[in-house]
mmCIF file of C-alpha atoms in Angstrom:
data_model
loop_
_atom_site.group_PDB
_atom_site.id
_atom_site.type_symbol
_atom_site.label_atom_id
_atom_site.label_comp_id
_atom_site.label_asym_id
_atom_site.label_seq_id
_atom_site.Cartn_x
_atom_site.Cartn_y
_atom_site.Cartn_z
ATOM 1 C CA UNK A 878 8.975 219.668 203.540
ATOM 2 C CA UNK A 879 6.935 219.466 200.348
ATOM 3 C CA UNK A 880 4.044 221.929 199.554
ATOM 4 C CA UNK A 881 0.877 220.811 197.727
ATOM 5 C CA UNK A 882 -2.348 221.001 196.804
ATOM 6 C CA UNK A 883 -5.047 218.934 198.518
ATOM 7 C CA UNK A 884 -8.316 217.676 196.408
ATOM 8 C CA UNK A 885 -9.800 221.128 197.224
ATOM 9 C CA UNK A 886 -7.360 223.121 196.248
ATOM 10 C CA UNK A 887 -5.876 224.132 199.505
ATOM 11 C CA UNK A 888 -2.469 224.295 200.274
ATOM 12 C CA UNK A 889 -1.092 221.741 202.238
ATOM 13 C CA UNK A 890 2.484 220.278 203.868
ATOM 14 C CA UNK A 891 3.915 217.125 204.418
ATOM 15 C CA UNK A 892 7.233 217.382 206.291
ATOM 16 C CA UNK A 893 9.967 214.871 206.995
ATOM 17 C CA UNK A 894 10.936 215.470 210.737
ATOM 18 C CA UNK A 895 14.781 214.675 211.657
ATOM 19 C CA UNK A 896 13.529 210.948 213.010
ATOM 20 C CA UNK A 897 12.518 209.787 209.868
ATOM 21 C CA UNK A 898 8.730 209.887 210.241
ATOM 22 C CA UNK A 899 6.716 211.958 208.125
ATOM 23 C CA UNK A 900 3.963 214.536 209.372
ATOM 24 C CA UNK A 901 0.984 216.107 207.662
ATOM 25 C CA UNK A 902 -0.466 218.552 209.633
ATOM 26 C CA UNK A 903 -3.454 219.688 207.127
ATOM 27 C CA UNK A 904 -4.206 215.987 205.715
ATOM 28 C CA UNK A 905 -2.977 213.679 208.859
ATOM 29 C CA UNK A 906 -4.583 210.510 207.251
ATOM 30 C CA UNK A 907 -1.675 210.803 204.683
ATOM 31 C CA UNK A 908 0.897 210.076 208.180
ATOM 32 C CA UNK A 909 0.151 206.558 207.759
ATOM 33 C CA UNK A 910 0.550 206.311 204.182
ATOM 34 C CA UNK A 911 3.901 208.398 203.644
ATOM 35 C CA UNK A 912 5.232 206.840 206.334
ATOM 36 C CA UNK A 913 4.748 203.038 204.571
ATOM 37 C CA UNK A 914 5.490 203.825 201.142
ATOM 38 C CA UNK A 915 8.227 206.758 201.585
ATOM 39 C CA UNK A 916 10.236 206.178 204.865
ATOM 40 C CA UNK A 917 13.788 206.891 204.720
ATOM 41 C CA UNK A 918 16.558 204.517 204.150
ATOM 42 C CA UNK A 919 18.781 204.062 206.803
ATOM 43 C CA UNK A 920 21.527 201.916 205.219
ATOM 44 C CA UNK A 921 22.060 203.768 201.741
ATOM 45 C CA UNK A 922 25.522 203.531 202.538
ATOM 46 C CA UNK A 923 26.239 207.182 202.237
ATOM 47 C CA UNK A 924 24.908 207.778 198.398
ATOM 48 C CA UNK A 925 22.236 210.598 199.456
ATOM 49 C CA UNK A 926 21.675 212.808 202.634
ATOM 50 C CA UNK A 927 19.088 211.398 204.663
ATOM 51 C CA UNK A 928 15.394 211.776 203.142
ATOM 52 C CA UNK A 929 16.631 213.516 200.482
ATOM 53 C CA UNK A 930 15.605 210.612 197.900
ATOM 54 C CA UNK A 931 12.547 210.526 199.970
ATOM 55 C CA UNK A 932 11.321 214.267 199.696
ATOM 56 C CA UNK A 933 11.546 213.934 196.152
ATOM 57 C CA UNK A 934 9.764 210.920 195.473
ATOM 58 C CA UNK A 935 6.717 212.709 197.609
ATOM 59 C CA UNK A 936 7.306 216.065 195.553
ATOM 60 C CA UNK A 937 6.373 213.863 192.709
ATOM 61 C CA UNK A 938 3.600 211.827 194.176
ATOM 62 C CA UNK A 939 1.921 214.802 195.304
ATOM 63 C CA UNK A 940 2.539 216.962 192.390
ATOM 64 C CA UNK A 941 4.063 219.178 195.023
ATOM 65 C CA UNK A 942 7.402 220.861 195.602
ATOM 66 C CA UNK A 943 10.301 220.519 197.706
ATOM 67 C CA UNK A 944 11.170 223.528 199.977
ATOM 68 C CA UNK A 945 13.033 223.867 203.046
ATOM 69 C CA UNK A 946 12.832 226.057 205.950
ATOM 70 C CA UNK A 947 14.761 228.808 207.093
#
């Protein structure tokens, strides 16, 4: 998942669920738009683990940061 800060201040989550589709509980009009510009690759040929490219190119468009759940 990454963690950010909305417009307002508030903290907020977008999370990358095992399918491939991303989820944004707190903001769910960003769904549409991760999901376009920052769905995984499929066929990277092994180079990354899946979505990992992805979560960090979100991190970094949402001034966010990765973390992962335990």
């Amino acid at each position: 998942m990454v963690v950010f800060r909305t417009h307002r201040g508030e903290r907020a989550e977008a999370i990358l669920a095992g399918e491939g589709r991303w989820c944004c509980p707190g903001l769910p009009v960003l769904d549409r738009v991760l999901n376009a510009l920052h769905g995984p690759s499929h066929d990277r040929g092994g180079v990354e683990p899946f979505g990992h490219a992805e979560l960090a190119r979100v991190a970094a468009w949402l001034k966010g940061e990765v973390r992962t759940q335990q």
